[in-house]
CSV table of C-alpha atoms and ligand atoms in Angstrom, one decimal:
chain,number,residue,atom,x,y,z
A,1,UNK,CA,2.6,-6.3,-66.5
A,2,UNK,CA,4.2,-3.7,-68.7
A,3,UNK,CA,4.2,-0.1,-66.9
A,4,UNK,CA,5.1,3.1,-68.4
A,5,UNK,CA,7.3,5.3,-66.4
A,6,UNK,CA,4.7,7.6,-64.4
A,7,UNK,CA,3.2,4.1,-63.6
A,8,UNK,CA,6.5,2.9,-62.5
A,9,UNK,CA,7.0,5.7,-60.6
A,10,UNK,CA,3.2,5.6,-59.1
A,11,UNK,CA,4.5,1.8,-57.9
A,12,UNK,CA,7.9,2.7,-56.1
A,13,UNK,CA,5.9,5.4,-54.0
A,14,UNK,CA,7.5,8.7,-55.7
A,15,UNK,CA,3.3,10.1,-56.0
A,16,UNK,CA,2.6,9.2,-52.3
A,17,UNK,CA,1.9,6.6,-49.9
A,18,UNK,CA,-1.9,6.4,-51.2
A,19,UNK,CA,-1.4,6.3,-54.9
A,20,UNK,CA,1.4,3.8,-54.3
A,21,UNK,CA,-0.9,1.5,-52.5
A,22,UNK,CA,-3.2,2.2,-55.3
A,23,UNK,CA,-1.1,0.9,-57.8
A,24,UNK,CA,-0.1,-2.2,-55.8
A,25,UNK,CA,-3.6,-3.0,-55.7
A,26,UNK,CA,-3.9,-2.6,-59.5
A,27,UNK,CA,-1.2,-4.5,-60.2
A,28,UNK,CA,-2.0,-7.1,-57.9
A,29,UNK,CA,-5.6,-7.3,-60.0
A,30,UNK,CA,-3.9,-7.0,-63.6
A,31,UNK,CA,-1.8,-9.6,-62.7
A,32,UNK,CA,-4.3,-12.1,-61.9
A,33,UNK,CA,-6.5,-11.3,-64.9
A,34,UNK,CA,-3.1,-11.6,-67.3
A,35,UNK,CA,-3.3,-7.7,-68.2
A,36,UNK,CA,-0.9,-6.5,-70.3
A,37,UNK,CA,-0.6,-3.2,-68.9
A,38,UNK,CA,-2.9,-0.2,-67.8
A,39,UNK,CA,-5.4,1.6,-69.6
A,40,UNK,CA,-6.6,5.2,-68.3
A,41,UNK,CA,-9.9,6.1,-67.3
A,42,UNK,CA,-11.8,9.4,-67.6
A,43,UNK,CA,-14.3,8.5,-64.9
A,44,UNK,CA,-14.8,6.4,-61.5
A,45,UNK,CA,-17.7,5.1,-59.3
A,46,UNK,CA,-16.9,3.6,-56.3
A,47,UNK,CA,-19.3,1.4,-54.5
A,48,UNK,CA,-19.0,0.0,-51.1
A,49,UNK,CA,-20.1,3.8,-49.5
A,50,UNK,CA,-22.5,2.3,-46.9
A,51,UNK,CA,-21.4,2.2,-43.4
A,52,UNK,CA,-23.4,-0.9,-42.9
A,53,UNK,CA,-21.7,-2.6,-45.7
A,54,UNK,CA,-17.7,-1.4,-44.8
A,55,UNK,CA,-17.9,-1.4,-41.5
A,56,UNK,CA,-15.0,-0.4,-38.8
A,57,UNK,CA,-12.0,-1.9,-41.2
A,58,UNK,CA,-13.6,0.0,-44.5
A,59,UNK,CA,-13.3,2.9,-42.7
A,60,UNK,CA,-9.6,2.6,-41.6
A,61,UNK,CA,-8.9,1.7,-45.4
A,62,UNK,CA,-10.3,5.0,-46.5
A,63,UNK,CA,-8.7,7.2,-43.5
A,64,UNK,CA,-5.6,5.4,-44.3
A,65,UNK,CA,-5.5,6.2,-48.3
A,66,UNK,CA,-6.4,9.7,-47.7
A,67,UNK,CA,-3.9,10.5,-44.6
A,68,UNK,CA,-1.4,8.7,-47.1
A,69,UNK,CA,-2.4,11.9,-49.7
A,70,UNK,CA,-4.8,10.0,-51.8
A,71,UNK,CA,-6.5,12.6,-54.5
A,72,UNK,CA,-8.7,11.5,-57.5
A,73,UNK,CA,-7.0,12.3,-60.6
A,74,UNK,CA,-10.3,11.4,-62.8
A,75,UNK,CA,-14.1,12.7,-62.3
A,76,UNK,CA,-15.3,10.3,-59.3
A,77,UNK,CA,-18.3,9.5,-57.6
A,78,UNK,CA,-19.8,7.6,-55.2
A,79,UNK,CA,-22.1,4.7,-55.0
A,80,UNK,CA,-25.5,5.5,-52.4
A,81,UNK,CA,-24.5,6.0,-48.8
A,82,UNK,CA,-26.6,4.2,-45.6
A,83,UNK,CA,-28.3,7.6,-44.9
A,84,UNK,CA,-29.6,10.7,-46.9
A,85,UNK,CA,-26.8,13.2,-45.9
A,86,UNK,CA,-29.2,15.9,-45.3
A,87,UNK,CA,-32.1,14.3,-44.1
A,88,UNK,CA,-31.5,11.6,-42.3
A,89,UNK,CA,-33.1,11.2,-39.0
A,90,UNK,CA,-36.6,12.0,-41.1
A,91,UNK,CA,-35.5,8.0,-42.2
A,92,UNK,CA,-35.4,6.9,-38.3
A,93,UNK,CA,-31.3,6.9,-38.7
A,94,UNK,CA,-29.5,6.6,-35.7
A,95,UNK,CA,-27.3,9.0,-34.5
A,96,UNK,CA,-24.1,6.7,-34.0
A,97,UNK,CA,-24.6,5.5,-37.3
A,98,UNK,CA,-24.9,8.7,-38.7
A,99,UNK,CA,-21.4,9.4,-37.5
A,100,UNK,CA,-19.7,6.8,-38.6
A,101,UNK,CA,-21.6,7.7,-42.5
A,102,UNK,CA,-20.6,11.1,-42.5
A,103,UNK,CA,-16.8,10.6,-41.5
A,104,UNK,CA,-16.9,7.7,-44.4
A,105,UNK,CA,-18.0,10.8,-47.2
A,106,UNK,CA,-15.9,13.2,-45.6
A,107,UNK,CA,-13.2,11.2,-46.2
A,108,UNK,CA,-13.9,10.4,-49.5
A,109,UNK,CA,-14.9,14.1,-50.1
A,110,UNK,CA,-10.9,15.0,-48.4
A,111,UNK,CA,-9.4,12.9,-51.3
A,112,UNK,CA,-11.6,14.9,-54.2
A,113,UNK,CA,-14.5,12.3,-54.9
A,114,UNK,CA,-17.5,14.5,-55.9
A,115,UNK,CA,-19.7,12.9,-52.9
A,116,UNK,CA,-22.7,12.5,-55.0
A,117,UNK,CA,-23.8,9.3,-54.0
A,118,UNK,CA,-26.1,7.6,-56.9
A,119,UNK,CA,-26.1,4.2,-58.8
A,120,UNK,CA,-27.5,6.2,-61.5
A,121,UNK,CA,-24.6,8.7,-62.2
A,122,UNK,CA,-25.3,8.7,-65.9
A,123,UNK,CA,-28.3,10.7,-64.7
A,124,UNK,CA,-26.3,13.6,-62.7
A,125,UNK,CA,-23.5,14.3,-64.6
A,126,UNK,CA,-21.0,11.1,-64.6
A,127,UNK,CA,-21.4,10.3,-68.0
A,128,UNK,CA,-19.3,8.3,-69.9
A,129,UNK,CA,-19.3,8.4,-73.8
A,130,UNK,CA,-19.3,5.2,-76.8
A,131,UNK,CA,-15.9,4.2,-76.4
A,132,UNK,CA,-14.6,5.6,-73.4
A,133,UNK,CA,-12.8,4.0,-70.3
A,134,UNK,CA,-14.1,3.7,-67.6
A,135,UNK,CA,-13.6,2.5,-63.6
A,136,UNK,CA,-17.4,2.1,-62.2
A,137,UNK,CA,-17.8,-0.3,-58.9
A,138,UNK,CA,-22.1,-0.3,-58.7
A,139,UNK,CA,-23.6,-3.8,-60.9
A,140,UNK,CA,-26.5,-1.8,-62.1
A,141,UNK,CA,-24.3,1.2,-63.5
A,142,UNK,CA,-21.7,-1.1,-65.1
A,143,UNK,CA,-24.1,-3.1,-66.5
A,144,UNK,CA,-26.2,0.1,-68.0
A,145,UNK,CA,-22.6,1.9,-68.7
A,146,UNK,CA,-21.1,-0.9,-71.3
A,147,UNK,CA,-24.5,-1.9,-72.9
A,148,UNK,CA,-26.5,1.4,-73.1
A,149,UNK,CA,-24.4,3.9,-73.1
A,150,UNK,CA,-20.9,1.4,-74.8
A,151,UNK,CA,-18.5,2.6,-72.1
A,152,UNK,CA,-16.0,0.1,-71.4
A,153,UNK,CA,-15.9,-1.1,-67.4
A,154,UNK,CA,-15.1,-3.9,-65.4
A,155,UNK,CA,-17.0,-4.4,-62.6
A,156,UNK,CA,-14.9,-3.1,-59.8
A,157,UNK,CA,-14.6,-3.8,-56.4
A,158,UNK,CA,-14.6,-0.7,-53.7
A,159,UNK,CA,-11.2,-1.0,-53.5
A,160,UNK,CA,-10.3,-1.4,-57.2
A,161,UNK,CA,-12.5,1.6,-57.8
A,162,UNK,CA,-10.6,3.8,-55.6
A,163,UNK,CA,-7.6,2.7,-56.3
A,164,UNK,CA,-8.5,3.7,-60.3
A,165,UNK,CA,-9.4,7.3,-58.8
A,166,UNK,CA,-6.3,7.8,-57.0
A,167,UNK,CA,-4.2,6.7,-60.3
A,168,UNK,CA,-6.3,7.8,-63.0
A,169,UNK,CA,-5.7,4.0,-64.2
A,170,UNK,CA,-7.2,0.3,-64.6
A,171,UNK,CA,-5.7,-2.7,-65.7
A,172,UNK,CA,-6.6,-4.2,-69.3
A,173,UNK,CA,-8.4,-6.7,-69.3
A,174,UNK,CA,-12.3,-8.3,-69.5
A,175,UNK,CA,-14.6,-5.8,-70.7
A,176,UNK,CA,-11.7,-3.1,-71.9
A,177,UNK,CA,-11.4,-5.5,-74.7
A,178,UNK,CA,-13.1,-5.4,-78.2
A,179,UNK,CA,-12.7,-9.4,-78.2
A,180,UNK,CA,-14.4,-9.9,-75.0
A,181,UNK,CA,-18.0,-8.2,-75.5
A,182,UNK,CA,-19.4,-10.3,-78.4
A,183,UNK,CA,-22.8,-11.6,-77.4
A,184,UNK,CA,-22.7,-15.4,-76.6
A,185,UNK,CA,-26.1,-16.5,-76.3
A,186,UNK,CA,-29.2,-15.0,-78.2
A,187,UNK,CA,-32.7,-14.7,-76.0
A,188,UNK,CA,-35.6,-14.5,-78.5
A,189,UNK,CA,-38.2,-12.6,-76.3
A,190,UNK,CA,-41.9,-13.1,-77.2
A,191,UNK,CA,-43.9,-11.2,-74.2
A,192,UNK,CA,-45.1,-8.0,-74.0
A,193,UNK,CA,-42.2,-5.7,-72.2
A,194,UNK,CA,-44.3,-2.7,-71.5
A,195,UNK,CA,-43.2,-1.7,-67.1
A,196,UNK,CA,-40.3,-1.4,-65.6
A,197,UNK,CA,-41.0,-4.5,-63.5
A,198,UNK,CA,-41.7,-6.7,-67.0
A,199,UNK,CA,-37.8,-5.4,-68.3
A,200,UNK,CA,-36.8,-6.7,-64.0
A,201,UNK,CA,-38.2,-9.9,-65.0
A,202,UNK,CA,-36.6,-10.5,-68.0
A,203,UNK,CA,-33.6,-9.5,-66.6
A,204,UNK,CA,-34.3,-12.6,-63.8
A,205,UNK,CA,-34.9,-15.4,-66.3
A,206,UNK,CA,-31.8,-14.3,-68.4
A,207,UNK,CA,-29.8,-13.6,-65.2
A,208,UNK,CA,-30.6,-17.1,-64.1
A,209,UNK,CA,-30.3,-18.6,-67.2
A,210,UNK,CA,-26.4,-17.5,-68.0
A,211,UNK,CA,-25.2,-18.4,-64.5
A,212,UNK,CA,-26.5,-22.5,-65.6
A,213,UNK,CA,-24.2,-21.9,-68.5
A,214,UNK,CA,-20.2,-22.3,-68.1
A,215,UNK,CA,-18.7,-18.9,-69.4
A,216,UNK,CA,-21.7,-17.6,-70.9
A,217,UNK,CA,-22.0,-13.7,-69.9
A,218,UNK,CA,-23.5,-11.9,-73.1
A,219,UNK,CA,-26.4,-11.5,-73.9
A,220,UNK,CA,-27.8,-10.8,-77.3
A,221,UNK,CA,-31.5,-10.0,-76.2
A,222,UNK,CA,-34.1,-10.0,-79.6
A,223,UNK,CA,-37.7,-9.3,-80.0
A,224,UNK,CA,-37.4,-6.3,-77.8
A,225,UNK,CA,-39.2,-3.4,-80.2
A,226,UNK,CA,-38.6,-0.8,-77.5
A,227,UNK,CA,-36.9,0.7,-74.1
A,228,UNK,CA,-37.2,4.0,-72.6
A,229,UNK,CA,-34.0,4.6,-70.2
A,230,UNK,CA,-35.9,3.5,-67.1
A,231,UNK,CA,-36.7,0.5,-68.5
A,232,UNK,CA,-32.8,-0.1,-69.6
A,233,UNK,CA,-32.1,0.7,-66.0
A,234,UNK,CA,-34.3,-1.6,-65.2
A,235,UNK,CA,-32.9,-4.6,-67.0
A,236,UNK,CA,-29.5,-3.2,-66.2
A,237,UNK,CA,-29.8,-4.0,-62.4
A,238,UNK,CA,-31.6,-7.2,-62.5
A,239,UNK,CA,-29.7,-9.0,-65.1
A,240,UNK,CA,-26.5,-7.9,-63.3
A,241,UNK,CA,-27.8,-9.1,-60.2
A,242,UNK,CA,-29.2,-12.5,-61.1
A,243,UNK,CA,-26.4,-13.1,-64.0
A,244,UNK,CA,-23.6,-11.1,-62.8
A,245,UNK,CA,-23.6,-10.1,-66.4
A,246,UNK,CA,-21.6,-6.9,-67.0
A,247,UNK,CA,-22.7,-6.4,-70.9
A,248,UNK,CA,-26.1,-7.0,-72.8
A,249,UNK,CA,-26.9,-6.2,-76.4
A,250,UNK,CA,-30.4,-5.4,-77.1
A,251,UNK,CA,-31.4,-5.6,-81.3
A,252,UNK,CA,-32.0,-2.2,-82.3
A,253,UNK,CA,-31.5,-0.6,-79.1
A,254,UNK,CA,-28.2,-0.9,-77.5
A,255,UNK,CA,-24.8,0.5,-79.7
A,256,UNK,CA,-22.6,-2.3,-80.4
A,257,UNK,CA,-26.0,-4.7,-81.0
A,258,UNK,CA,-25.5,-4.1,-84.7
A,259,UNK,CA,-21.8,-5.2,-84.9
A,260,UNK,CA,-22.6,-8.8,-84.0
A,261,UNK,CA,-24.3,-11.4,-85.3
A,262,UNK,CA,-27.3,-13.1,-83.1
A,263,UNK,CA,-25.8,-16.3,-81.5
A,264,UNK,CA,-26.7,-19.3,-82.8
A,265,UNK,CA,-27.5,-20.7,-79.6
A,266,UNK,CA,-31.3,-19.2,-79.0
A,267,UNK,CA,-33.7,-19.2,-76.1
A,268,UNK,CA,-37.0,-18.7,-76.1
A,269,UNK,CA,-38.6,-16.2,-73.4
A,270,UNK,CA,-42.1,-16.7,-73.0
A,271,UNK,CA,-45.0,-14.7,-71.5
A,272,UNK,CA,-45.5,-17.7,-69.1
A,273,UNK,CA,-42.0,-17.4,-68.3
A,274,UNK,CA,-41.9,-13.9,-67.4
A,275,UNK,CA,-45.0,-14.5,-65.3
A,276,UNK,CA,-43.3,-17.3,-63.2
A,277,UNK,CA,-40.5,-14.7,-62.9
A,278,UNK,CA,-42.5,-12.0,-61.3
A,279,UNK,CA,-44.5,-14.6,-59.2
A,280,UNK,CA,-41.0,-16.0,-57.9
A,281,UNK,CA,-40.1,-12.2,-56.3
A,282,UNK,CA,-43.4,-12.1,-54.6
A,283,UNK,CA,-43.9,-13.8,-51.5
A,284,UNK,CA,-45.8,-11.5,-49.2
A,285,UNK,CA,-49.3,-10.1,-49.3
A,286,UNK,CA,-49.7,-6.5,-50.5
A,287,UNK,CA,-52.2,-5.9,-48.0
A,288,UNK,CA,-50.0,-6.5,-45.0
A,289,UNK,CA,-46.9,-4.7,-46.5
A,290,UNK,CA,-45.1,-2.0,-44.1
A,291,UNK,CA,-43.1,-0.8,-46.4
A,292,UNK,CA,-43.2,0.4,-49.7
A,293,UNK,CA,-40.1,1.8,-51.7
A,294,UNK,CA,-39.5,3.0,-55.7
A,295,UNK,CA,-36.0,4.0,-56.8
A,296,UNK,CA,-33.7,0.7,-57.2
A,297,UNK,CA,-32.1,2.1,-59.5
A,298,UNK,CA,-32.2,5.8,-58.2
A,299,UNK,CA,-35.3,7.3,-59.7
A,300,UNK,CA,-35.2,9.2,-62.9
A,301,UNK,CA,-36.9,12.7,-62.5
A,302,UNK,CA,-39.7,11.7,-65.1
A,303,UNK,CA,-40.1,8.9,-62.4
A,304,UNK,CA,-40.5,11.6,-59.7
A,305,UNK,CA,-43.1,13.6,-61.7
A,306,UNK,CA,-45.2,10.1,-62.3
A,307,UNK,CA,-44.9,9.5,-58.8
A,308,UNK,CA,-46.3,13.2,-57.8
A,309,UNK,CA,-49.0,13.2,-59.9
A,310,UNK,CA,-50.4,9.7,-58.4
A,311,UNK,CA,-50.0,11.5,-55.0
A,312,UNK,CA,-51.3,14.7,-55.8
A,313,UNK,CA,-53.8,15.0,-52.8
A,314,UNK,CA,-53.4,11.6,-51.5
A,315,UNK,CA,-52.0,10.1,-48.0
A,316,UNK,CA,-49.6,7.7,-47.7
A,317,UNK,CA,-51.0,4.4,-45.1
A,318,UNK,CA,-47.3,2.8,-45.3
A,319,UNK,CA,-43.8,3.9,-44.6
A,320,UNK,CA,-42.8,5.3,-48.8
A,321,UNK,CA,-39.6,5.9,-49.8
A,322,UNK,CA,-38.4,7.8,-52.9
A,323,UNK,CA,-34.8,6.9,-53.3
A,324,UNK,CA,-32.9,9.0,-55.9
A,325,UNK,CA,-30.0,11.1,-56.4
A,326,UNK,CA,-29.7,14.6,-54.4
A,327,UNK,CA,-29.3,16.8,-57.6
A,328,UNK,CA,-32.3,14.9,-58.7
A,329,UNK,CA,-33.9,15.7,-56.0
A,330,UNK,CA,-33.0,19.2,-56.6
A,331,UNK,CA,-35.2,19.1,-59.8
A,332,UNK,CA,-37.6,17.4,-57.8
A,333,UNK,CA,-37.9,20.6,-55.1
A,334,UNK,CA,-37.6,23.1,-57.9
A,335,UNK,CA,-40.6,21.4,-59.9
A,336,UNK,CA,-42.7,21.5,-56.6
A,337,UNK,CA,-42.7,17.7,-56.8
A,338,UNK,CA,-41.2,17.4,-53.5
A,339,UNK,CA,-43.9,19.5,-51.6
A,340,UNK,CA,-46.7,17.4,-53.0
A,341,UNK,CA,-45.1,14.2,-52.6
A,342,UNK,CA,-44.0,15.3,-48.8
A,343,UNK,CA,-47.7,16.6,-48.3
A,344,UNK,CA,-49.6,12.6,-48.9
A,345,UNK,CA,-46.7,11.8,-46.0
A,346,UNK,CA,-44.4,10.2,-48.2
A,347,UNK,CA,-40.6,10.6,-47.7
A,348,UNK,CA,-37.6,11.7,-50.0
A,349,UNK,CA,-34.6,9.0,-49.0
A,350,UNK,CA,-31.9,10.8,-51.5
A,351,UNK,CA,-28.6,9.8,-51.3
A,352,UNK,CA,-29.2,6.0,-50.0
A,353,UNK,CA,-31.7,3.1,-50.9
A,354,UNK,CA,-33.8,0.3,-49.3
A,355,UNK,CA,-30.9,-1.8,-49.9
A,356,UNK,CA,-28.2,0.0,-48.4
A,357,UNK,CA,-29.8,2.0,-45.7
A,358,UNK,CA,-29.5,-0.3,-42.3
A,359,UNK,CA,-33.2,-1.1,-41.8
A,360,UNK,CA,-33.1,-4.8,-41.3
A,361,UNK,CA,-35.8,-5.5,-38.7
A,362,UNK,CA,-37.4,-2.4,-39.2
A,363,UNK,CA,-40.2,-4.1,-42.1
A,364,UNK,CA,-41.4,-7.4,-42.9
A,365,UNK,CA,-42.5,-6.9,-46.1
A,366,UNK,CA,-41.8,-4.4,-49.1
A,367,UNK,CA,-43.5,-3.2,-52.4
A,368,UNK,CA,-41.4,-2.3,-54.8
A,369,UNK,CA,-41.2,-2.9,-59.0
A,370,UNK,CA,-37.6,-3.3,-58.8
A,371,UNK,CA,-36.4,-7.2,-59.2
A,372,UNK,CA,-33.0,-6.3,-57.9
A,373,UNK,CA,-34.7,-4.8,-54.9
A,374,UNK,CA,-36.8,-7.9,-54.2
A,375,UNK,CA,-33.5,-9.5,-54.4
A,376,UNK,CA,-31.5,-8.1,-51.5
A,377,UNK,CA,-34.7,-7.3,-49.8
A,378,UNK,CA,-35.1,-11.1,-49.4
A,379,UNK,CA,-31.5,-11.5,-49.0
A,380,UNK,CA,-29.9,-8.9,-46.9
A,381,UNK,CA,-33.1,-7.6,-44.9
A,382,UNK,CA,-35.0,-11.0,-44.9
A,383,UNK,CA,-38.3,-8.8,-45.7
A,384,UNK,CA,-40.5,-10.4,-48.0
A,385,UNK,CA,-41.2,-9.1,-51.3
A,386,UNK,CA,-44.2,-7.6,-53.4
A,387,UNK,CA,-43.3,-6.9,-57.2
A,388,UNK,CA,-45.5,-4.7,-59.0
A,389,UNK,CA,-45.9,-2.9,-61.9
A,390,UNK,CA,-44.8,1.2,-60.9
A,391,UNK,CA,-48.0,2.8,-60.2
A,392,UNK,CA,-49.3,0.0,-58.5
A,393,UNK,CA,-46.6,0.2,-55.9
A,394,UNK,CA,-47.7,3.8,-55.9
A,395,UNK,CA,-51.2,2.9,-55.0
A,396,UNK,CA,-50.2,0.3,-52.5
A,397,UNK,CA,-48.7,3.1,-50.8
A,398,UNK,CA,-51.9,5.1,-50.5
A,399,UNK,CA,-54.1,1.7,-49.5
A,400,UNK,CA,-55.9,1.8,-53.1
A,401,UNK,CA,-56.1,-1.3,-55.4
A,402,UNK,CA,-56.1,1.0,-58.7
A,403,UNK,CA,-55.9,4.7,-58.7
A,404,UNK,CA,-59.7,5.8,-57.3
B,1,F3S,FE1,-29.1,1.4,-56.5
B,1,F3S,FE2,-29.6,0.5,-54.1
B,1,F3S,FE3,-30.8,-0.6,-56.1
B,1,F3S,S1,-27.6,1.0,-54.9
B,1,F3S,S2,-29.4,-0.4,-57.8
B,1,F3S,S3,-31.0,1.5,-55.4
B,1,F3S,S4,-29.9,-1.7,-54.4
């Protein structure tokens, strides 16, 4: 790989033990990926913040990069943690666990990463322009980053991510490319896409459908005649999950979608097909549910005032999370949506999410309208799943069929 000087210099250990270990690590990756050379980034997102995900040798990774004098050069922030910071024995935390989560941020928080920890950063302030280069780590937020918003990421490993905030650098390859985000595939999409959970779906049969096909990544999605943001952050995390995609263009919608062409190649997305999507991430009964959680992605604040007004004098009968982002949150408390949503019983979870939080064992079964939540609910937790449409999870909260 070609390597300006200060790179150079970054490499040979002149900026520090951590950046140099850094670099080694971004070398190593360019290298396998046949980068040319480095490109900078104006802003990182590092996932892998969980304690239940690093674990004991994560840990040491991070103490070790920041006793070496790790600092991140570029605006950085973090992926949800396995607790809300402030508030987390409310969430039945333990306190060993809760340890071992707060030396992870303060460590991250010692090297300069702003220890807001979302996988919606475009909502709180991480907010990369058309154009711009960028370092993020979370599926969901690459995935919304390139197509909505036509940042250029990668999606980055912890490690990777980290190692781009301690250098303020990324290696050149994949998505950083012009030539490598032309749509590959056209889905024609005839079904109504009106909830968050019918954009999930979609994002299911497409996920599934590009990892059957060799190479086939891109998406050009048609017959789509509108998406609000929490509908794009919808589709973001569920066709990164089931596709691994990192970039979608929607007709109309998303930036680049008017510089290509549709694909030749054309699927057909039915109505019946979306159905059998949706019936696929439901295998448990509402009725005996335990758990109930909205906010995978973190939860918009026009989310968190829906969500208040369905509660407004209401009482939760299941364990309700509202996952989001602390400043958020914030809003929330100002707005007074926090009082009444904490008055019908249910609980703010800021911070964290059903996914990463260590509950497994805890629940057998969650509601949620978020098909990467049914995902790694199934997955990670072994709960089973209840997919609904938003305010339907709402009511299942409260023990209603419909709002009464
Ligand atoms: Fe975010 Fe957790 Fe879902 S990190 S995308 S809320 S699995």
């Amino acid at each position: 790989m070609k390597l300006n000087a200060e790179e150079k210099a970054m490499l040979a250990g002149e900026q520090g033990k951590a950046t140099q270990k850094a670099m080694e690590i971004l070398v190593t990756l360019g290298t396998i990926y046949n980068a040319e050379g480095m490109v900078p980034v104006t802003s990182v997102q590092i996932a892998g913040v969980s304690y239940d995900n690093l674990g004991e040798a994560g840990l040491d990774f991070l103490t070790e990069m920041e006793r070496g004098g790790g600092k991140a050069r570029v605006l950085t922030t973090l992926n949800p943690a396995g607790m809300d910071i402030e508030n987390w024995q409310a969430l039945g935390i333990e306190p060993e666990f809760a340890e071992k989560q707060t030396q992870v941020i303060d460590a991250f928080a010692r090297m300069d990463v702003i220890t807001n920890c979302t996988c919606t950063p475009y909502l709180t302030g991480n907010v990369p322009h058309y154009g711009e280069h960028i370092a993020w780590a979370e599926s969901s937020a690459v995935c919304y980053a390139n197509s909505v918003l036509g940042a250029r990421s990668n999606r980055e490993g912890g490690p990777s991510a980290l190692a781009a905030a301690l250098t303020g650098r990324t290696p050149e390859y994949g998505m950083h490319l012009e030539e490598n985000r032309k749509p590959q595939i056209t889905f024609d999409v005839q079904a109504d896409m009106v909830e968050n959970d019918d954009f999930g779906a979609l994002g299911k049969v497409i996920g599934e459908k590009l990892q059957s096909l060799e190479g086939v990544t891109i998406p050009y999605v048609q017959g789509v005649s509108g998406a609000d943001l929490e509908q794009l952050k919808s589709f973001s995390a569920s066709v990164a999950t089931y596709g691994g995609t990192a970039l979608f263009h929607i007709q109309d919608i998303t930036p680049e979608a008017g510089q290509f062409e549709s694909p030749e190649n054309v699927i057909k997305v039915s109505q019946l097909k979306l159905a059998l999507a949706k019936s696929e991430m439901t295998d448990g009964d509402v009725n005996n549910a335990d758990f109930v959680s909205l906010g995978c992605p973190h939860l918009s604040i026009k989310e968190i005032a829906r969500i208040s007004e369905l509660l407004e004098g209401k009482h939760v009968v299941k364990e309700f999370w509202i996952t989001t982002a602390r400043p958020t949150k914030q809003i929330a408390d100002r707005m007074g949506y926090t009082e009444t949503i904490e008055a019908s019983g249910a609980k703010f979870a800021a911070d964290t999410c059903c996914v990463v939080a260590p509950i497994k064992g805890r629940f057998t079964a969650l509601v949620t309208d978020s098909a990467k939540a049914c995902y790694y609910a199934s997955g990670k937790n072994q709960f089973q799943t209840i997919l609904k449409p938003f305010d339907e999870v709402v009511y299942a909260a409260i023990g209603e069929e419909k709002g009464q």
